[in-house]
XYZ file of C-alpha atoms in Angstrom:
529
model
C 0.000 0.000 0.000
C 1.353 3.410 -0.983
C 2.396 5.781 1.773
C 0.813 9.196 1.439
C 3.118 12.191 1.674
C 2.216 15.863 1.467
C 4.252 18.535 -0.305
C 3.035 22.173 -0.131
C 1.928 23.913 -3.304
C 1.408 27.576 -2.401
C 3.397 30.393 -4.008
C 5.979 30.662 -1.226
C 6.671 26.921 -1.152
C 7.007 26.931 -4.940
C 9.451 29.832 -4.728
C 11.464 27.786 -2.232
C 11.652 24.842 -4.637
C 8.685 22.664 -3.629
C 7.833 21.727 -7.229
C 11.371 20.556 -7.920
C 11.413 18.598 -4.681
C 8.085 16.947 -5.532
C 9.279 15.899 -8.983
C 12.539 14.512 -7.641
C 10.834 12.578 -4.830
C 8.387 11.061 -7.336
C 11.193 10.054 -9.720
C 13.395 8.675 -6.935
C 10.520 6.683 -5.437
C 9.765 5.154 -8.823
C 13.417 4.330 -9.402
C 13.767 2.648 -6.006
C 10.406 0.895 -6.092
C 9.048 2.816 -3.099
C 5.274 3.209 -3.258
C 4.401 6.824 -2.476
C 1.208 8.809 -3.068
C 2.143 12.461 -3.343
C -0.542 14.975 -2.370
C 0.078 18.649 -3.102
C -1.515 20.233 -0.058
C -1.692 23.951 0.664
C 0.754 25.044 3.350
C 0.840 25.189 7.129
C 2.566 28.576 6.617
C 5.423 27.691 8.925
C 7.643 29.310 6.346
C 10.996 28.799 8.025
C 10.347 25.057 7.543
C 9.055 25.193 3.967
C 9.090 23.165 1.864
C 7.740 21.023 4.745
C 7.293 17.401 3.690
C 4.705 15.527 5.746
C 4.323 11.749 5.946
C 1.067 10.067 6.948
C 1.615 7.800 9.971
C -0.806 6.141 12.431
C 0.229 8.735 15.035
C -0.291 11.700 12.708
C 1.745 13.501 10.081
C 5.489 13.402 10.575
C 7.416 16.317 9.120
C 10.757 17.098 7.511
C 11.841 20.596 6.625
C 13.019 22.731 5.058
C 13.663 20.211 2.279
C 15.650 21.088 -0.832
C 16.533 18.914 -3.827
C 19.938 18.307 -2.232
C 18.230 16.591 0.713
C 16.171 14.074 -1.253
C 18.856 11.369 -1.523
C 19.558 11.450 2.211
C 15.830 11.334 2.977
C 15.454 8.162 0.921
C 18.586 6.698 2.511
C 16.935 7.275 5.896
C 13.649 5.763 4.638
C 11.820 8.965 5.487
C 8.459 7.554 4.373
C 8.345 5.485 7.568
C 7.920 8.704 9.542
C 10.285 7.730 12.319
C 13.615 8.885 10.960
C 16.360 10.597 12.908
C 17.194 12.593 9.781
C 18.576 16.081 10.574
C 15.529 17.686 8.911
C 13.008 15.690 10.968
C 10.722 17.959 13.001
C 8.505 15.258 14.520
C 4.726 15.242 14.500
C 3.686 18.432 12.741
C 0.665 19.081 14.949
C 2.994 19.064 17.977
C 5.301 21.796 16.672
C 4.852 24.566 19.302
C 4.492 27.303 16.672
C 1.429 25.512 15.304
C 0.105 23.901 18.476
C -0.210 27.211 20.354
C -2.395 28.766 17.656
C -6.200 28.921 17.545
C -6.811 28.070 13.897
C -10.451 28.648 13.030
C -10.202 30.202 9.574
C -7.016 28.311 8.723
C -8.012 24.973 10.247
C -7.703 23.216 6.860
C -4.669 25.092 5.497
C -1.867 22.651 4.804
C -4.036 19.642 5.601
C -6.147 19.292 2.467
C -5.689 19.295 -1.272
C -6.935 22.833 -2.061
C -8.891 21.748 -5.137
C -10.474 18.612 -3.671
C -14.122 19.218 -2.821
C -14.169 15.844 -1.058
C -11.304 16.979 1.195
C -13.067 20.262 1.909
C -16.320 18.555 2.875
C -14.488 15.937 4.949
C -13.222 18.786 7.141
C -16.630 20.429 7.742
C -16.772 22.280 4.424
C -20.198 23.481 3.248
C -21.823 22.719 6.598
C -22.155 26.466 7.095
C -23.935 26.909 3.757
C -26.304 24.041 4.500
C -27.172 25.648 7.838
C -27.609 29.032 6.142
C -30.114 27.536 3.696
C -32.302 26.623 6.684
C -32.452 30.282 7.784
C -34.066 33.336 6.273
C -31.889 36.292 5.283
C -32.379 38.112 8.577
C -31.479 34.990 10.520
C -28.121 34.748 8.725
C -27.381 38.429 9.310
C -28.297 38.108 12.996
C -25.923 35.167 13.375
C -23.040 37.179 11.912
C -23.917 40.117 14.173
C -23.919 37.893 17.247
C -20.496 36.497 16.346
C -18.894 39.934 16.706
C -17.074 39.540 13.396
C -15.495 42.792 12.249
C -13.914 43.626 8.910
C -10.513 41.995 8.668
C -9.304 44.254 5.867
C -8.202 46.983 8.271
C -11.183 49.192 9.088
C -12.644 46.666 11.580
C -16.236 47.744 10.864
C -18.840 45.255 12.189
C -19.597 42.863 9.331
C -23.155 42.169 10.446
C -24.037 45.875 10.453
C -22.760 46.250 6.892
C -24.796 43.245 5.807
C -27.888 44.585 7.540
C -27.551 47.858 5.641
C -27.431 46.019 2.315
C -30.286 43.716 3.273
C -32.449 46.736 4.099
C -31.373 48.786 1.061
C -33.794 49.418 -1.783
C -32.273 49.735 -5.239
C -34.202 52.290 -7.307
C -33.260 50.818 -10.697
C -33.511 47.106 -9.950
C -35.230 46.254 -6.713
C -33.663 42.804 -6.472
C -30.138 43.344 -7.842
C -27.462 43.458 -5.168
C -23.821 42.415 -5.222
C -21.208 40.726 -3.055
C -17.689 41.968 -3.788
C -14.640 40.370 -2.224
C -11.673 42.685 -1.839
C -8.769 40.349 -2.647
C -6.386 43.156 -3.660
C -3.985 42.332 -0.834
C -1.271 44.952 -1.275
C 0.017 45.703 2.232
C 3.669 44.950 2.869
C 4.211 41.808 4.909
C 0.717 40.404 4.327
C -0.181 37.103 2.699
C -3.188 35.705 4.595
C -5.647 36.477 1.776
C -3.358 34.733 -0.682
C -3.191 31.670 1.539
C -6.983 31.443 1.746
C -7.314 31.587 -2.035
C -4.414 29.251 -2.793
C -4.880 26.756 0.042
C -8.618 26.736 0.822
C -10.515 28.428 -2.045
C -13.821 26.645 -1.356
C -13.968 28.415 2.025
C -14.041 31.828 0.341
C -16.603 30.621 -2.202
C -18.802 29.267 0.591
C -18.492 32.495 2.596
C -19.482 34.632 -0.380
C -22.424 32.357 -1.162
C -23.675 32.692 2.407
C -23.268 36.461 2.170
C -25.360 36.458 -1.000
C -28.136 34.526 0.774
C -27.933 36.936 3.708
C -28.527 40.154 1.767
C -30.403 38.949 -1.303
C -27.491 39.262 -3.731
C -27.335 36.956 -6.736
C -23.973 37.992 -8.174
C -20.528 38.001 -6.606
C -17.122 39.187 -7.782
C -13.683 38.458 -6.385
C -11.438 41.435 -7.185
C -8.059 39.726 -7.206
C -4.606 41.228 -7.001
C -2.853 40.794 -10.338
C 0.315 39.505 -8.659
C -1.503 36.345 -7.516
C -1.641 34.067 -10.591
C -1.841 30.843 -8.554
C -4.771 32.210 -6.549
C -6.466 33.093 -9.833
C -5.946 29.557 -11.122
C -7.140 27.847 -7.930
C -10.164 30.091 -7.467
C -11.385 29.545 -11.008
C -10.866 25.782 -10.737
C -12.754 25.679 -7.425
C -15.574 27.859 -8.803
C -15.938 25.476 -11.757
C -16.141 22.531 -9.342
C -18.712 24.358 -7.204
C -20.926 24.958 -10.237
C -20.594 21.306 -11.276
C -21.723 20.187 -7.825
C -24.724 22.524 -7.530
C -22.998 24.732 -4.966
C -23.225 27.790 -7.191
C -25.747 28.797 -9.827
C -29.508 29.026 -10.063
C -30.528 26.200 -7.732
C -27.976 25.857 -4.921
C -28.268 22.383 -3.365
C -31.807 22.153 -4.695
C -32.961 25.107 -2.595
C -34.097 27.310 -5.447
C -31.621 29.957 -4.213
C -29.362 31.639 -6.747
C -25.790 32.935 -6.574
C -23.207 33.371 -9.336
C -19.529 34.117 -8.814
C -16.661 35.399 -10.983
C -13.009 36.341 -10.519
C -11.867 39.704 -11.884
C -8.140 40.511 -11.890
C -7.037 44.018 -10.925
C -4.415 46.134 -12.648
C -1.789 46.502 -9.934
C -2.932 49.683 -8.161
C -2.564 49.770 -4.358
C -5.353 52.339 -4.119
C -7.812 49.746 -5.436
C -7.613 48.130 -2.024
C -9.851 51.042 -0.968
C -13.405 49.818 -1.494
C -14.787 52.654 -3.633
C -11.696 52.760 -5.849
C -12.041 49.004 -6.226
C -15.653 49.415 -7.361
C -14.626 52.008 -9.943
C -12.015 49.601 -11.298
C -14.493 46.713 -11.297
C -16.805 48.840 -13.425
C -13.993 49.290 -15.962
C -13.004 52.808 -14.920
C -9.819 54.287 -13.548
C -9.387 53.427 -9.864
C -10.309 56.753 -8.256
C -11.718 57.083 -4.767
C -15.390 58.030 -4.529
C -16.642 60.584 -2.063
C -18.786 59.133 0.731
C -21.711 59.281 1.342
C -23.365 57.499 -0.333
C -21.910 54.332 1.120
C -21.301 51.336 -1.162
C -23.789 49.415 0.953
C -26.479 51.692 -0.494
C -24.993 52.862 -3.818
C -22.175 50.508 -4.715
C -21.278 48.479 -7.798
C -23.150 49.792 -10.845
C -25.128 51.993 -8.447
C -26.631 49.027 -6.586
C -26.443 48.001 -2.898
C -23.179 46.150 -2.447
C -21.393 44.249 0.298
C -17.645 44.861 0.030
C -15.717 42.611 2.407
C -12.130 41.489 2.685
C -11.148 37.860 2.022
C -10.604 37.081 5.708
C -13.986 38.543 6.695
C -15.834 36.342 4.201
C -13.634 33.330 4.985
C -14.669 33.494 8.652
C -18.367 33.180 7.805
C -18.530 29.402 7.090
C -17.158 28.640 10.574
C -19.701 30.979 12.181
C -22.648 29.427 10.351
C -21.347 25.907 11.053
C -20.253 26.099 14.688
C -22.479 28.988 15.732
C -21.999 32.641 16.618
C -21.100 31.868 20.226
C -18.236 29.537 19.268
C -16.648 32.403 17.349
C -17.470 35.176 19.825
C -16.019 33.171 22.725
C -12.564 33.814 21.255
C -10.956 37.215 21.710
C -11.317 40.131 24.092
C -13.429 43.264 24.447
C -14.983 44.238 21.121
C -12.372 42.237 19.216
C -13.983 38.829 18.863
C -12.813 35.713 17.093
C -9.324 35.322 15.676
C -7.017 37.256 13.397
C -4.359 35.573 11.235
C -1.199 37.550 11.946
C 1.481 37.473 9.280
C 4.966 37.723 10.765
C 7.582 38.942 8.293
C 10.635 41.160 7.901
C 13.762 40.341 9.890
C 12.266 37.382 11.754
C 13.663 33.964 12.560
C 10.395 32.043 12.226
C 8.258 33.871 9.688
C 4.801 32.643 8.824
C 1.121 32.849 9.635
C -0.033 32.817 13.251
C -3.806 32.690 13.818
C -4.638 33.765 17.350
C -7.645 34.879 19.319
C -7.302 38.595 20.093
C -5.526 39.272 23.378
C -1.865 38.192 23.410
C 0.714 40.953 23.202
C 2.743 42.028 20.220
C 5.882 40.974 22.093
C 4.550 37.424 22.500
C 3.813 37.246 18.786
C 7.263 38.444 17.744
C 9.324 36.422 20.222
C 7.293 33.393 21.335
C 6.228 32.668 17.760
C 8.625 34.654 15.575
C 11.679 33.807 17.665
C 13.136 37.307 17.395
C 15.278 38.526 14.523
C 16.771 36.137 11.989
C 20.247 37.671 12.210
C 19.985 37.805 16.033
C 20.580 41.550 16.138
C 18.410 43.451 18.651
C 14.895 44.241 17.458
C 14.392 47.991 17.224
C 11.030 48.684 15.588
C 8.006 46.895 14.203
C 5.403 48.113 11.739
C 1.932 46.645 12.162
C -0.922 47.091 9.707
C 0.886 47.542 6.394
C 2.805 50.484 4.900
C 0.360 52.969 6.444
C 0.689 51.536 9.963
C 2.675 53.118 12.782
C 6.205 52.085 13.722
C 6.152 50.797 17.281
C 9.148 51.081 19.661
C 9.893 48.570 22.407
C 7.852 50.554 24.935
C 4.709 49.591 22.988
C 5.433 45.917 22.328
C 3.383 44.837 25.344
C 0.223 46.263 23.758
C -2.440 43.510 23.485
C -3.363 42.485 19.940
C -6.755 44.169 20.016
C -8.260 46.878 17.789
C -9.067 49.288 20.609
C -5.810 48.738 22.507
C -3.787 49.505 19.393
C -5.867 52.622 18.734
C -4.990 53.872 22.234
C -1.295 54.025 21.292
C -1.960 55.602 17.891
C -1.469 52.370 15.962
C -3.602 50.031 13.850
C -3.839 46.248 13.600
C -5.047 46.538 10.028
C -4.863 43.288 8.095
C -2.567 41.699 10.677
C 0.737 42.238 8.873
C 3.734 42.485 11.228
C 7.099 43.576 9.771
C 10.096 43.514 12.101
C 13.271 45.662 11.876
C 16.564 45.193 13.712
C 18.728 47.953 15.153
C 20.453 48.667 11.833
C 17.299 50.263 10.391
C 17.301 53.982 9.541
C 13.877 55.157 10.679
C 14.299 58.456 8.870
C 14.601 56.485 5.647
C 11.545 54.410 6.613
C 9.489 57.564 7.177
C 10.602 58.873 3.800
C 9.564 55.577 2.213
C 6.074 55.961 3.688
C 5.640 59.373 2.098
C 7.202 58.221 -1.173
C 4.858 55.228 -1.230
C 1.909 57.594 -1.021
C 3.338 59.652 -3.899
C 3.494 56.550 -6.083
C 0.173 55.001 -5.077
C -2.151 57.981 -4.542
C -5.066 58.050 -6.975
C -4.513 61.828 -7.169
C -8.117 62.817 -6.612
C -7.630 64.906 -3.469
C -5.014 67.594 -2.881
C -3.871 66.664 0.667
C -2.833 63.192 -0.479
C -1.561 64.040 -3.964
C 0.393 67.193 -3.100
C 0.925 66.589 0.605
C 2.855 63.380 0.084
C 5.112 65.010 -2.525
C 5.854 67.935 -0.225
C 6.338 65.465 2.624
C 9.178 63.689 0.812
C 10.827 67.049 0.130
C 10.540 68.140 3.774
C 11.954 64.860 5.094
C 14.850 65.146 2.650
C 15.620 68.640 3.946
C 15.505 67.415 7.554
C 17.814 64.511 6.801
C 20.183 66.869 4.986
C 20.336 69.102 8.081
C 18.643 72.075 6.425
C 16.797 74.272 8.934
C 15.915 71.103 10.851
C 13.755 72.559 13.596
C 11.528 74.594 11.307
C 11.163 71.709 8.893
C 10.181 69.342 11.712
C 7.383 71.725 12.628
C 6.388 71.984 8.962
C 6.317 68.186 8.685
C 4.068 67.989 11.729
C 1.644 70.542 10.225
C 1.691 68.741 6.871
C 0.869 65.407 8.507
C -2.080 66.945 10.342
C -3.415 68.394 7.074
C -3.165 65.018 5.333
C -4.764 63.234 8.240
C -7.726 65.612 8.497
C -8.216 66.560 4.860
C -7.656 63.438 2.758
C -10.565 61.802 0.989
C -9.650 58.261 2.036
C -7.247 56.311 4.235
C -4.418 56.469 1.686
C -3.585 60.074 2.558
C -5.303 59.947 5.936
C -3.046 57.189 7.269
C 0.265 58.032 5.584
C 1.069 60.354 8.532
C 0.863 57.419 10.990
C 4.250 55.868 10.158
C 5.847 59.300 9.703
C 4.600 60.717 12.991
C 5.470 57.558 14.906
C 8.972 57.490 13.427
C 9.569 61.138 14.384
C 8.119 60.651 17.857
C 9.874 57.429 18.829
C 12.992 57.445 16.664
C 13.655 61.161 16.316
C 17.411 60.754 16.568
C 17.413 59.293 13.059
C 15.987 62.548 11.669
C 17.641 65.321 13.557
C 21.269 64.516 14.066
C 21.997 68.170 13.241
C 19.546 69.665 15.736
C 20.144 70.590 19.373
C 18.844 67.938 21.739
C 16.909 70.502 23.819
C 14.891 71.792 20.882
C 14.515 68.284 19.524
C 12.864 67.182 22.752
C 10.300 69.975 22.570
C 9.491 69.207 18.928
C 9.093 65.511 19.660
C 6.829 66.194 22.624
C 4.558 68.317 20.424
C 4.525 65.589 17.735
């Protein structure tokens, strides 16, 4: 009987050589007469161990990693398929690895376990139970369940998902009373983030199920996944899974014989960061240039093609099947305060053990970076960490004990955002990082509003003058005023949040800006900032 082994197939594992390893293992097994069944699973997202080869054993899956093509001969010499080898790459039972065992994987419970494109695998691990439960409820019942769960938008804004759905459910469309839309924002562009990609590459049926439930909840019959153009594997897997869902009556005009209707398509974006903002995304989806719309009206009332539209992030929609399967209370029991459920944190940058860590809200940032991340990869002291993407604040060590909670982060002038965590050692130049934040806004602004378009350009110039030692004190004050104007006057979060990393860098790492200024005046400027 063939021994089943699992080799990850997501983009990161492929970049690390997983495809070459899989081909070589298959060829070597055939040449040596070893019976192996190779399954290309998703990934556990323990990236410092990828490619992580897992062997099915009676005790569970036994792992080896990170495996390269150079290791394949020695693995066969050690008869790795028996799952008991003392090979140097052996990591033991995968489920017992502390990094994985200490997590609370609700959304990512199947990631790395199943074949992403196997509907049978998906259903064997509770897939489509949520949809079947949803079909037993009326629209209001589904919305009430999501409300009770406490689920908030995982794309960054953290707006209550159930409230957004209720608004769309109650909305009347003047042109077409029954036409509403579900739009998934899969334009994951924040630095250090990859959780959306992992959902789409490793568990695409979960997103499809979540969007279908959302359609039932608000009376929408058409859904679109607006996908980042840099994710070709996600595009391939989503379309394959959608085709399978249609073939098995899980999408279309008569879902599971219920008479309910929901269609779904993938639309690939054009590489603009600003299209991660929901109204700019809708403009792009309509075939227009991605410019931010003024609000009100909200997309929930006047959205795609002028119709009521739910716009949710991948992780928000991916959490819905669990909620409808296990119940609102099972989800709400995780977390703290108003931050309920879990958030998949993505630990990147200069980190020893990078990967995805799904946790219930509550542990501290320090625990995430050291207990899971293991500190810096080069073992230099950690100096700063940016949470929430390129528009998130830079946090100094004095703030690393902040609990991972939306409100607690807001208290220190930071954001959790999409859960991206990028770590920097003590060699980082925080003046350069602040300049990068402004320069990023210059490149990615849609240009519709003056504070963002012009403010970011002037901001780069001011930071350059400060770093060059030109009239440092006056320029620091000018930078502070400029940041306040962008924060208060920008049309969307692109310009409104660009000041966050700049202000935090000046406040907590001011020495990197003002090496030419007197320390006494510097202190007063930093206190005002």
